[in-house]
PDB file of C-alpha atoms and ligand atoms in Angstrom:
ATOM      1  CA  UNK A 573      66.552-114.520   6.382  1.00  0.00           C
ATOM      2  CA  UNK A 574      69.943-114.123   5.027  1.00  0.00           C
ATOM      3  CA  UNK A 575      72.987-116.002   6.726  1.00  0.00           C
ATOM      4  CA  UNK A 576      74.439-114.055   9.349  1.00  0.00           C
ATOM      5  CA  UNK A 577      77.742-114.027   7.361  1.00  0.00           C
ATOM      6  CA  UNK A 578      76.188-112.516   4.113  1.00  0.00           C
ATOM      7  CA  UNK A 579      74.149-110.111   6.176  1.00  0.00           C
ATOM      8  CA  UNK A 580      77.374-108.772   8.253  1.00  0.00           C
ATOM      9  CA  UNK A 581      78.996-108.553   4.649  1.00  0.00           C
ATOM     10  CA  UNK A 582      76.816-106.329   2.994  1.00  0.00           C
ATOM     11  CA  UNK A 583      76.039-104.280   6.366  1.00  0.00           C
ATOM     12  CA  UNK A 584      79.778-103.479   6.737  1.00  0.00           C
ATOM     13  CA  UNK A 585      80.024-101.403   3.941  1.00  0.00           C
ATOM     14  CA  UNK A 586      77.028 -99.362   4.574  1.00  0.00           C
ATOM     15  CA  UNK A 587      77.820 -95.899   7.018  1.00  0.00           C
ATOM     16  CA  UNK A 588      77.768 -96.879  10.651  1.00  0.00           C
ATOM     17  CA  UNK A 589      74.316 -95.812  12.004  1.00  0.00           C
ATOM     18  CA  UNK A 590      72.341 -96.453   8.894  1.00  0.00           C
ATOM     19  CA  UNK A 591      71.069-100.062  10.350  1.00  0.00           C
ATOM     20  CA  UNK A 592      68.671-100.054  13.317  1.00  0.00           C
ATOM     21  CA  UNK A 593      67.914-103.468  14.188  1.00  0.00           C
ATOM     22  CA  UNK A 594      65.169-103.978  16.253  1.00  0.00           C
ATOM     23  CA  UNK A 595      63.309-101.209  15.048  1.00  0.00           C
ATOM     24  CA  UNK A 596      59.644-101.816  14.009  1.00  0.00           C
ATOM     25  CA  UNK A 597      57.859 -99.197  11.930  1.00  0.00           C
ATOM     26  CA  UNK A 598      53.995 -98.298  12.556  1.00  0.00           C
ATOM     27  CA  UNK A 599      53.385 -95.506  10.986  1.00  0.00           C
ATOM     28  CA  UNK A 600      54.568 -93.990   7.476  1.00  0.00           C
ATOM     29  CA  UNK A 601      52.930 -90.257   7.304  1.00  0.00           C
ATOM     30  CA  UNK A 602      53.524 -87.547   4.048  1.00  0.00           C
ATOM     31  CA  UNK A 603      53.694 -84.048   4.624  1.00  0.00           C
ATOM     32  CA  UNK A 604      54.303 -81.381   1.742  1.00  0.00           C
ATOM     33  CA  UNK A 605      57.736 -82.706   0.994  1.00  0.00           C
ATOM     34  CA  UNK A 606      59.037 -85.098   3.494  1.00  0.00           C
ATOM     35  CA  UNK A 607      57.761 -88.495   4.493  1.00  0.00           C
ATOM     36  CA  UNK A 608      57.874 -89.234   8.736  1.00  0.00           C
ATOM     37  CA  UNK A 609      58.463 -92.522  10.063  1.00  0.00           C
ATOM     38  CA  UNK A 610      57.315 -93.520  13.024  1.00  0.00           C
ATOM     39  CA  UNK A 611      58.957 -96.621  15.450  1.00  0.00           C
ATOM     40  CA  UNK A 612      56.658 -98.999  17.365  1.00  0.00           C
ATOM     41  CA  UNK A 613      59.133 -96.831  20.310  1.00  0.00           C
ATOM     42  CA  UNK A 614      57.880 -93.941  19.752  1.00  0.00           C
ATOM     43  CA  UNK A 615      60.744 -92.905  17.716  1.00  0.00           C
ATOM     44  CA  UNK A 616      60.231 -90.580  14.543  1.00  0.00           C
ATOM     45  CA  UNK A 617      62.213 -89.176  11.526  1.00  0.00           C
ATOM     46  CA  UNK A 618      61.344 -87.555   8.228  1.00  0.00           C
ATOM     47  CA  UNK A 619      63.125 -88.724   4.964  1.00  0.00           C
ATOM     48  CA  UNK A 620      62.691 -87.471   2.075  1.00  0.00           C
ATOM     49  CA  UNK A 621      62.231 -91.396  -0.061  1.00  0.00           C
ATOM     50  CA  UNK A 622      61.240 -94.385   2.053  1.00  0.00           C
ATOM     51  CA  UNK A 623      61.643 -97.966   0.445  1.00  0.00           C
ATOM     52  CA  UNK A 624      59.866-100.654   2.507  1.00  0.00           C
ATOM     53  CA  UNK A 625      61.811-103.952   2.142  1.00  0.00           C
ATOM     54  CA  UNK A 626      59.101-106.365   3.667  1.00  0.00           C
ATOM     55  CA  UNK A 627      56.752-108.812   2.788  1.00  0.00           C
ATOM     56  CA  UNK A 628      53.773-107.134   1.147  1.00  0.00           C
ATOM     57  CA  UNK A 629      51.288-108.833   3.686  1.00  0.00           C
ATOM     58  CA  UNK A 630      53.005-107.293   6.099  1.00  0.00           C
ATOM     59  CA  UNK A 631      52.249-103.870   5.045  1.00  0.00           C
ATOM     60  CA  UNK A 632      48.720-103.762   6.257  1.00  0.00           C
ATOM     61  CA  UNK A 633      49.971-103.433   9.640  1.00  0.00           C
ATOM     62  CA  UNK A 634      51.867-100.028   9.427  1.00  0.00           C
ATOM     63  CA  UNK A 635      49.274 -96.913   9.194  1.00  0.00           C
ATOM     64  CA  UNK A 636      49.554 -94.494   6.193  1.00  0.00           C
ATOM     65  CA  UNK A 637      49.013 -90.758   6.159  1.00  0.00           C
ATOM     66  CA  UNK A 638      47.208 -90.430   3.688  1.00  0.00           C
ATOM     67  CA  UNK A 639      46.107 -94.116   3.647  1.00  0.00           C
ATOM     68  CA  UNK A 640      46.401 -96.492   0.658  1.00  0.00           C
ATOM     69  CA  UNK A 641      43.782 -97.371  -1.646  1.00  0.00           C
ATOM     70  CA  UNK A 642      41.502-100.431  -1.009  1.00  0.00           C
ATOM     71  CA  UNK A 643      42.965-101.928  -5.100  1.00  0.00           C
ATOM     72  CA  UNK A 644      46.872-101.429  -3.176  1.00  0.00           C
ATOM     73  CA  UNK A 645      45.229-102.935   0.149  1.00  0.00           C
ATOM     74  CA  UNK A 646      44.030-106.025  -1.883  1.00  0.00           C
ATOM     75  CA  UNK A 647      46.959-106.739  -4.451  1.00  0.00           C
ATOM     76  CA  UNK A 648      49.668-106.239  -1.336  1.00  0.00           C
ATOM     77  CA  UNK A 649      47.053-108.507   0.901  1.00  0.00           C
ATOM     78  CA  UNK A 650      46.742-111.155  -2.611  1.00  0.00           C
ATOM     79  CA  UNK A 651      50.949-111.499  -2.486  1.00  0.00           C
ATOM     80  CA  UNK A 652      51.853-114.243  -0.039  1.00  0.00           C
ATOM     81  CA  UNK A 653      55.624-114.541   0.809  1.00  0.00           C
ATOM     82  CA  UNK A 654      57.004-117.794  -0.489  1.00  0.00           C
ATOM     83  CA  UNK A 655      58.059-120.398   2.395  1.00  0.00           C
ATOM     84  CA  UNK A 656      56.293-118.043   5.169  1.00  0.00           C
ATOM     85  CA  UNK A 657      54.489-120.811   6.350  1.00  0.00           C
ATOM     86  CA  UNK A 658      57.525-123.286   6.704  1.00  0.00           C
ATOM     87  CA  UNK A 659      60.025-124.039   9.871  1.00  0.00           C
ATOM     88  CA  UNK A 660      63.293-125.924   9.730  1.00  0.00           C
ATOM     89  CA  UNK A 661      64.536-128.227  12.131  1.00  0.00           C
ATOM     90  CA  UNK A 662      68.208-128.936  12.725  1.00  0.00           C
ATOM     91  CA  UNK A 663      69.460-132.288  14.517  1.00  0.00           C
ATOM     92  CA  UNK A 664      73.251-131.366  15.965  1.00  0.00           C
ATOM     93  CA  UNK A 665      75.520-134.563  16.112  1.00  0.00           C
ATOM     94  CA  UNK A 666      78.993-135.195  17.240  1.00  0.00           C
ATOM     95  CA  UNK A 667      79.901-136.848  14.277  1.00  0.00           C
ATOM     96  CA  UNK A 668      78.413-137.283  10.642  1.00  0.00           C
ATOM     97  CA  UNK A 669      77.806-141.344  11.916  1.00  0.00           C
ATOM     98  CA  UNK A 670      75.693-141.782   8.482  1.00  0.00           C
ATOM     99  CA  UNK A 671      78.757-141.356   6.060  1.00  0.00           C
ATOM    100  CA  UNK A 672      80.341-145.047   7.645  1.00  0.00           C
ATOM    101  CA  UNK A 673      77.881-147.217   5.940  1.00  0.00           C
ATOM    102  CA  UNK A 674      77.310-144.288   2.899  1.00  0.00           C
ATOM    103  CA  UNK A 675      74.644-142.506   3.309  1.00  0.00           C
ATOM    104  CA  UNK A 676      74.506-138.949   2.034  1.00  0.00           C
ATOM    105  CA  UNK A 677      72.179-137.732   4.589  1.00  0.00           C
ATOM    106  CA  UNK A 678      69.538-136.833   2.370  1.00  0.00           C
ATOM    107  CA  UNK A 679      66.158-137.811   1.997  1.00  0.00           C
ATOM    108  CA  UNK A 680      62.383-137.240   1.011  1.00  0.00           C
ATOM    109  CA  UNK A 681      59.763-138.100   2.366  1.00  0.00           C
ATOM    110  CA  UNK A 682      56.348-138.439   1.916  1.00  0.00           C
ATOM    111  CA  UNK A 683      55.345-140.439   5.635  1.00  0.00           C
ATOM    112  CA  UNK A 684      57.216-138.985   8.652  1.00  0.00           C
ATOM    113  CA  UNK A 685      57.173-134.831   9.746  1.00  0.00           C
ATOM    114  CA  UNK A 686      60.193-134.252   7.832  1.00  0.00           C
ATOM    115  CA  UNK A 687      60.114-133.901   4.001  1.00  0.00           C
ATOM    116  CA  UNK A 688      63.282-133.301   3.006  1.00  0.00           C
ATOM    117  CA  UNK A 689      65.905-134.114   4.263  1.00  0.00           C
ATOM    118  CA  UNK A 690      69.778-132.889   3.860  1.00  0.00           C
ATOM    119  CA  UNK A 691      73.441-133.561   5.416  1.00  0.00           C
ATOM    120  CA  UNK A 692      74.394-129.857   7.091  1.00  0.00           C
ATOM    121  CA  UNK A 693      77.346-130.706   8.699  1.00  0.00           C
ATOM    122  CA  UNK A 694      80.062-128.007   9.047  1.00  0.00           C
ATOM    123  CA  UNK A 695      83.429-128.960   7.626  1.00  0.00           C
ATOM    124  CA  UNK A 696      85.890-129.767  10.313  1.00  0.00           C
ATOM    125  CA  UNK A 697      82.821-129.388  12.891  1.00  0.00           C
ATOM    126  CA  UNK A 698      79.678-130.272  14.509  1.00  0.00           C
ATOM    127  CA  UNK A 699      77.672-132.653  12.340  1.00  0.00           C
ATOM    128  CA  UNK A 700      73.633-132.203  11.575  1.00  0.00           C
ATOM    129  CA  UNK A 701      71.024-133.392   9.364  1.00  0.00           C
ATOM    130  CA  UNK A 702      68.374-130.214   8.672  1.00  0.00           C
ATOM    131  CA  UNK A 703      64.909-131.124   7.594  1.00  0.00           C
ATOM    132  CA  UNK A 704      61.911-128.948   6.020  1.00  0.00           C
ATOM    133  CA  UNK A 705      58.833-130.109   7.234  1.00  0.00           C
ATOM    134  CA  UNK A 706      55.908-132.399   5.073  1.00  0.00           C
ATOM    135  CA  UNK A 707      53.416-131.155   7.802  1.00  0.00           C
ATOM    136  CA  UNK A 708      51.657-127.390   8.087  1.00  0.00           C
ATOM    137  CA  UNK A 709      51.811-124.716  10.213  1.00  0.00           C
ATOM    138  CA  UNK A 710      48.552-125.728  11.992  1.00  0.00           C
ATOM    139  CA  UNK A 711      49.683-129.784  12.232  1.00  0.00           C
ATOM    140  CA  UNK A 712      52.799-129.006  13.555  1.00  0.00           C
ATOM    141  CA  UNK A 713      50.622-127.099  16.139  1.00  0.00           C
ATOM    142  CA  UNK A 714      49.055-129.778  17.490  1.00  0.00           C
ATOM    143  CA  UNK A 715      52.549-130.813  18.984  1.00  0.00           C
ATOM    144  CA  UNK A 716      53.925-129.573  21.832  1.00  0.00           C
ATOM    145  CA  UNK A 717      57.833-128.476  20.590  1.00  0.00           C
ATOM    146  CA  UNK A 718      59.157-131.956  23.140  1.00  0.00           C
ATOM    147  CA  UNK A 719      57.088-134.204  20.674  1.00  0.00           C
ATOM    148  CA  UNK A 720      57.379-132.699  17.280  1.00  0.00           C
ATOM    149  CA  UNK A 721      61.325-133.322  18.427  1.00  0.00           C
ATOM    150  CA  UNK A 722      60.525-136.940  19.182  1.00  0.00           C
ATOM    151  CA  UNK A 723      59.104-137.577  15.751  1.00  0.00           C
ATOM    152  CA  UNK A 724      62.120-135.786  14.347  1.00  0.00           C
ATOM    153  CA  UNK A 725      64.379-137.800  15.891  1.00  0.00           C
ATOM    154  CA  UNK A 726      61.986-141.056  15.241  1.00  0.00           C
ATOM    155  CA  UNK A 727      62.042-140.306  11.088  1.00  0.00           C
ATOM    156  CA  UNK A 728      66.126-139.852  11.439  1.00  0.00           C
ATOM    157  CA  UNK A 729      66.559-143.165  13.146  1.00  0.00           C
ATOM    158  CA  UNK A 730      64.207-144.956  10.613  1.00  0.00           C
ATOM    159  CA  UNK A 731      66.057-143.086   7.907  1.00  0.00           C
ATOM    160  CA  UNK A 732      69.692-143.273   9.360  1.00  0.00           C
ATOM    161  CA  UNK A 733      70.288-145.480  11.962  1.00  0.00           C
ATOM    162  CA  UNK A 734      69.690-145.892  15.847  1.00  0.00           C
ATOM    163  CA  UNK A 735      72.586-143.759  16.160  1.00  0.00           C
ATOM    164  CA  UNK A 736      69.977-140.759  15.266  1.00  0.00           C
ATOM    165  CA  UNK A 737      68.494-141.436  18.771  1.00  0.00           C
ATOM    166  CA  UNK A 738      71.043-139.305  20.633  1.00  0.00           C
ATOM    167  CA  UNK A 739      71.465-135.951  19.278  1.00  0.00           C
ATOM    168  CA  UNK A 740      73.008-133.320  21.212  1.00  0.00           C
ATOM    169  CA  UNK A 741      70.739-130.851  19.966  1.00  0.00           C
ATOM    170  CA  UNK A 742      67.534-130.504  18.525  1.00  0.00           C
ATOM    171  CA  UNK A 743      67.089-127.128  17.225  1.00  0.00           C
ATOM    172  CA  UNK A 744      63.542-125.860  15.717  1.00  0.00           C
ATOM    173  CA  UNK A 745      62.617-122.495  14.165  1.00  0.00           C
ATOM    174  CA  UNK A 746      59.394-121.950  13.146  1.00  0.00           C
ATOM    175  CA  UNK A 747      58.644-118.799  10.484  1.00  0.00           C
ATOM    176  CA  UNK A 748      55.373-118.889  10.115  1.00  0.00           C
ATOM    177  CA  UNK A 749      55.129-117.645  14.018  1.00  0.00           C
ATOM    178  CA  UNK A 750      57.612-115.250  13.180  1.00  0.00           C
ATOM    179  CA  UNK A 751      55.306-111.534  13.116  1.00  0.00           C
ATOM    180  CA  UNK A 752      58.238-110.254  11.101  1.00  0.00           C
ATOM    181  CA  UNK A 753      57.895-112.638   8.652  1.00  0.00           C
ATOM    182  CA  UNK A 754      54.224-114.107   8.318  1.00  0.00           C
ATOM    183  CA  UNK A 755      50.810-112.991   8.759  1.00  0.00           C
ATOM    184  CA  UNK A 756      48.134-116.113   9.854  1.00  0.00           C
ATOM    185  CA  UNK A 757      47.352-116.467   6.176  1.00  0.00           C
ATOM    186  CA  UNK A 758      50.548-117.553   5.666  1.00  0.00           C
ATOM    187  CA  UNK A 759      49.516-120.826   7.951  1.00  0.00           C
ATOM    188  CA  UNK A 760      48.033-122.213   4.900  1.00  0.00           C
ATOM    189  CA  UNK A 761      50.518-124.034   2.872  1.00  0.00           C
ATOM    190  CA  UNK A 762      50.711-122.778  -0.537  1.00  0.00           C
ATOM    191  CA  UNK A 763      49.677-124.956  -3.777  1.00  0.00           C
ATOM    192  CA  UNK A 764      51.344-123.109  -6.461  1.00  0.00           C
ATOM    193  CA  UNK A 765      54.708-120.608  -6.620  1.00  0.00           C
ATOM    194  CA  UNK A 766      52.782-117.374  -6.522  1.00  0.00           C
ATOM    195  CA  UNK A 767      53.403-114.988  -9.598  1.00  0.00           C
ATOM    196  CA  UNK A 768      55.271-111.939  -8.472  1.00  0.00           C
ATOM    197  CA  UNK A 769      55.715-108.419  -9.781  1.00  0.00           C
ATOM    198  CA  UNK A 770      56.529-105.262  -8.806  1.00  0.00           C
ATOM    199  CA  UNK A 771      53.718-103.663  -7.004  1.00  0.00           C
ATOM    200  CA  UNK A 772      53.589 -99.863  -7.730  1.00  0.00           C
ATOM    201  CA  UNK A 773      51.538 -97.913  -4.647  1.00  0.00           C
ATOM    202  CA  UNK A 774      49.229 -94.887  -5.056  1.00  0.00           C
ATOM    203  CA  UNK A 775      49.749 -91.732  -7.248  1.00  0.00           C
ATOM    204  CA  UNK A 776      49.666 -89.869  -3.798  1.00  0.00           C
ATOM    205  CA  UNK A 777      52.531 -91.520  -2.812  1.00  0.00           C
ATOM    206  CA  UNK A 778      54.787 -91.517  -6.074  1.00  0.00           C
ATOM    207  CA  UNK A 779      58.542 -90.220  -5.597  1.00  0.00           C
ATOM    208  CA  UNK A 780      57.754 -90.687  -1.698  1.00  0.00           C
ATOM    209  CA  UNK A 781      57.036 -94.565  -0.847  1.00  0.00           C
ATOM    210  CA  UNK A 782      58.262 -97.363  -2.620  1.00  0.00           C
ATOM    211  CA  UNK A 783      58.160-101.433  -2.261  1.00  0.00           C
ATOM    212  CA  UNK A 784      60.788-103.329  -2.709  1.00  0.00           C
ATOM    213  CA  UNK A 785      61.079-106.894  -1.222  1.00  0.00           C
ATOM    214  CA  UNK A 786      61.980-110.026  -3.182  1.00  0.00           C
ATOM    215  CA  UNK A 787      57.880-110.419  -3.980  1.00  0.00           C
ATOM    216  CA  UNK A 788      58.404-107.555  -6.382  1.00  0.00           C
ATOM    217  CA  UNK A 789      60.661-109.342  -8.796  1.00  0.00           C
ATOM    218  CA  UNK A 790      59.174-111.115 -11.496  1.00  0.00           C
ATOM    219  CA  UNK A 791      62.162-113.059 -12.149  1.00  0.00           C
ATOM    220  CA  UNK A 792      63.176-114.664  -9.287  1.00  0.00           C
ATOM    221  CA  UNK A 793      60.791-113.603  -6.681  1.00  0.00           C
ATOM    222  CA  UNK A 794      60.685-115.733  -3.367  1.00  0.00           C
ATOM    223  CA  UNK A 795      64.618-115.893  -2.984  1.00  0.00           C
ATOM    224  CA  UNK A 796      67.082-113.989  -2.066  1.00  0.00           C
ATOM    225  CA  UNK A 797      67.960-113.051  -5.619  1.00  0.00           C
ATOM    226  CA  UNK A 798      64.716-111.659  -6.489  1.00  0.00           C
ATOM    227  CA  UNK A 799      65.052-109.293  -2.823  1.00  0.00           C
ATOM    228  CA  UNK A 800      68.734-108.321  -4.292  1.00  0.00           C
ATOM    229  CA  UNK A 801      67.181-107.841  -7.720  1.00  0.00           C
ATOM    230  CA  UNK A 802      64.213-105.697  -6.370  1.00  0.00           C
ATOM    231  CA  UNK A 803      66.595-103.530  -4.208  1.00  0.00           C
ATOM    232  CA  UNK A 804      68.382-102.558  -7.490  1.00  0.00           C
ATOM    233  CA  UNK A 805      65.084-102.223  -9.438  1.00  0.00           C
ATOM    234  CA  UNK A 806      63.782 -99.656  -6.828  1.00  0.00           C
ATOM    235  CA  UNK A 807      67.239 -97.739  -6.364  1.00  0.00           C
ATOM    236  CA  UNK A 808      67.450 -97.129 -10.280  1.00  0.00           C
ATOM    237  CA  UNK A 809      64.242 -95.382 -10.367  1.00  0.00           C
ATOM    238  CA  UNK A 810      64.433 -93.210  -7.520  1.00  0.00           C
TER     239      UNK A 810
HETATM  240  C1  LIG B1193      62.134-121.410   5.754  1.00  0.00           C
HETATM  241  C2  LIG B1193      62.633-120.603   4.599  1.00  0.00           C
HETATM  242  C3  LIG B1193      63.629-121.118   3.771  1.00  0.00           C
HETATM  243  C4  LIG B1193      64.083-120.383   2.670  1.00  0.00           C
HETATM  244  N1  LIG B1193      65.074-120.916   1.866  1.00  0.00           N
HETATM  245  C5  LIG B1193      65.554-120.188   0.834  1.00  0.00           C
HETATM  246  C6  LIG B1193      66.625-120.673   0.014  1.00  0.00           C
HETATM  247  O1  LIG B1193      67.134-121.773   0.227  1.00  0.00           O
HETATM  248  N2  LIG B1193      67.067-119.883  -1.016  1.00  0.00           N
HETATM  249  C7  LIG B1193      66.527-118.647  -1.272  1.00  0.00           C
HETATM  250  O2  LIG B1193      66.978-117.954  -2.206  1.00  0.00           O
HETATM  251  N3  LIG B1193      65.516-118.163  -0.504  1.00  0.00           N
HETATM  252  C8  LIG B1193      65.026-118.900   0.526  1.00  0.00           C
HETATM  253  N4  LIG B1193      64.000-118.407   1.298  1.00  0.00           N
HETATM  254  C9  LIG B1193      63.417-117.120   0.922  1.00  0.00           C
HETATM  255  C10 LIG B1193      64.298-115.956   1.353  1.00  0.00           C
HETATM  256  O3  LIG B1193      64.528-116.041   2.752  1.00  0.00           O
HETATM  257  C11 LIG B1193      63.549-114.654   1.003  1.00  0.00           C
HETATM  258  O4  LIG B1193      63.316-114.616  -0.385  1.00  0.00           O
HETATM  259  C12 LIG B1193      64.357-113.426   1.393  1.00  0.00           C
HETATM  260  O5  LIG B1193      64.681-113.431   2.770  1.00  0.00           O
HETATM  261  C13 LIG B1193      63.539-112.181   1.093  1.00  0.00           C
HETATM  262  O6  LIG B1193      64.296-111.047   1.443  1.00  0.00           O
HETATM  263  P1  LIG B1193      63.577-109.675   1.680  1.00  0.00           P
HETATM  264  O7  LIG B1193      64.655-108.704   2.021  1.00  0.00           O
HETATM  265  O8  LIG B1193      62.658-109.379   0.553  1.00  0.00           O
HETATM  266  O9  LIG B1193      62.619-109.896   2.942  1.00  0.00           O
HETATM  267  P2  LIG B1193      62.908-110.495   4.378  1.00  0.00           P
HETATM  268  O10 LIG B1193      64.123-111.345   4.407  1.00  0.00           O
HETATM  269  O11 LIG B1193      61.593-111.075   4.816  1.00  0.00           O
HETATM  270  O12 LIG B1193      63.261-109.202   5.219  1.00  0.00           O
HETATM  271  C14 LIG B1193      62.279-108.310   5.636  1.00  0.00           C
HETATM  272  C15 LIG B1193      62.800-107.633   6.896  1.00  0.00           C
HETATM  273  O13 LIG B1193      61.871-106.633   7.273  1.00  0.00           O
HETATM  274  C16 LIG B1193      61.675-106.714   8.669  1.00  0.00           C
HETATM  275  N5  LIG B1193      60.344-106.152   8.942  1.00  0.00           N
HETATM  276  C17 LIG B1193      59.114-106.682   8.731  1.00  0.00           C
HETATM  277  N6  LIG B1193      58.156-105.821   9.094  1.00  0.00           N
HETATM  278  C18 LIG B1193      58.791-104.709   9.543  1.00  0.00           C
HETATM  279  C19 LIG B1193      58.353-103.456  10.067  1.00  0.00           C
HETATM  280  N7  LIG B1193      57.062-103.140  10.192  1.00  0.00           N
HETATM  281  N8  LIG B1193      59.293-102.555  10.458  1.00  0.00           N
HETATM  282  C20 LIG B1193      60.627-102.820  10.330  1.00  0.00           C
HETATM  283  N9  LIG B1193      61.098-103.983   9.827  1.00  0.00           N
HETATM  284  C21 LIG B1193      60.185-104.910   9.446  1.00  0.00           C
HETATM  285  C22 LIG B1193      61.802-108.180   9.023  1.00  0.00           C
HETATM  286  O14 LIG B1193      62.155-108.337  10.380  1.00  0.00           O
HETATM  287  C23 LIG B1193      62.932-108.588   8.087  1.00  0.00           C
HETATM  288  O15 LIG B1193      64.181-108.376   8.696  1.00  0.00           O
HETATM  289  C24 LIG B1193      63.526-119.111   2.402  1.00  0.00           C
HETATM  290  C25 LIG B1193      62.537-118.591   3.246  1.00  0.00           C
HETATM  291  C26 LIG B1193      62.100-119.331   4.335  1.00  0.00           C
HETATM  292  C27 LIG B1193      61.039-118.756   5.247  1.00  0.00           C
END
């Protein structure tokens, strides 16, 4: 969930090869002194560390050779990701129109779809307000994606203007349908920030498997500096 910017940074100074996108692992199997991943393809190779980088929810749906212990099953299955359950919508305009009478373009919300509101126009281009929506995974459900757009674009022109009516674009991305992302518990909006820690794994899998993932980091897990923080953590002790 990193901007395609910062992602292409980082992956540019890794070896070419190491990344393989599109590559979804089922199976993570031990032997004597090698552990063998396994691609939903088919694919296979044997490492000799494996750190998972995902959410911990998420882990349930690879298989482990030998398999992990019910406590791991329950504390991975007890760690929600934060925001899983959220999509953003983006309305593209020609021009940022709400500036001439000095509006900032941002705005909460407690009555329409939207929640909160901000100004993500692109300097010298395209202009766009972004929201986060007020209403769950399973309201927003209840729209088909043409409606949910229409009360978008109703809550803007309350907000901002009749000139909100006309967007070029109305473009809507949903995580909590994302499998790579969120599980269906993650439908249910959370009520507190979750209390994250590093999750250590079995005894039968210590020096082998590890987790990483920014729900590991008890400092600032749910963003992206608690994933960059838990990647460190992870490295230092292997
Ligand atoms: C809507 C939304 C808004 C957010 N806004 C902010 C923000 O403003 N600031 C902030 O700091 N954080 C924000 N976050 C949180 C931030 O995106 C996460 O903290 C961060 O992406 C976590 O990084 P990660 O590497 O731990 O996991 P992820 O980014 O979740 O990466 C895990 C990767 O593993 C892949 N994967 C999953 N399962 C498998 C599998 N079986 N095999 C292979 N690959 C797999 C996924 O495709 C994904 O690429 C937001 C999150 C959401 C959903």
């Amino acid at each position: 969930m990193m901007s395609p910017c910062s992602s292409h940074a980082l992956a540019s100074t890794l070896p070419a090869g190491t990344i393989q996108l599109e590559s979804t692992v089922t199976s993570i199997k031990q032997t004597e002194d090698e552990v063998t991943i396994e691609l939903e393809t088919g694919w296979s190779q044997a490492f000799t560390h494996v750190i998972m980088a995902i959410p911990p929810r998420l882990v349930s749906r690879i298989s482990f050779h030998p398999e992990l212990s019910e406590t791991t099953k329950s504390k991975l299955a007890d760690t929600p990701p934060w925001m899983a359950g959220q999509a953003k919508v983006l309305a593209v305009y020609d021009r940022p129109f709400w500036r001439d009478s000095g509006q900032s373009g941002q705005g909460m919300s407690w009555a329409g779809v939207l929640q909160e509101i901000h100004d993500a126009s692109q300097p010298g281009g395209l202009a766009a307000l972004f929201g986060f929506f007020r209403l769950s995974a399973a309201e927003r459900l209840v729209f088909d994606q043409d409606e949910l757009n229409r009360r978008v674009v109703d809550q803007l022109v309350r907000l901002f203007g009749e000139e909100a009516r006309q967007p070029r674009e109305v473009i809507y991305v949903d995580w909590s349908s994302d499998r790579h992302t969120a599980t269906v518990q993650d439908g249910v909006p959370l009520t507190d920030f979750p209390v994250y820690e590093p999750i250590a794994l079995d005894t039968a899998w210590e020096g082998r498997l590890s987790l990483a993932g920014t729900e590991t980091d008890s400092l600032f897990g749910g963003h992206i500096e608690g994933a960059l923080r838990a990647a460190e953590r992870v490295v230092e002790q292997l």
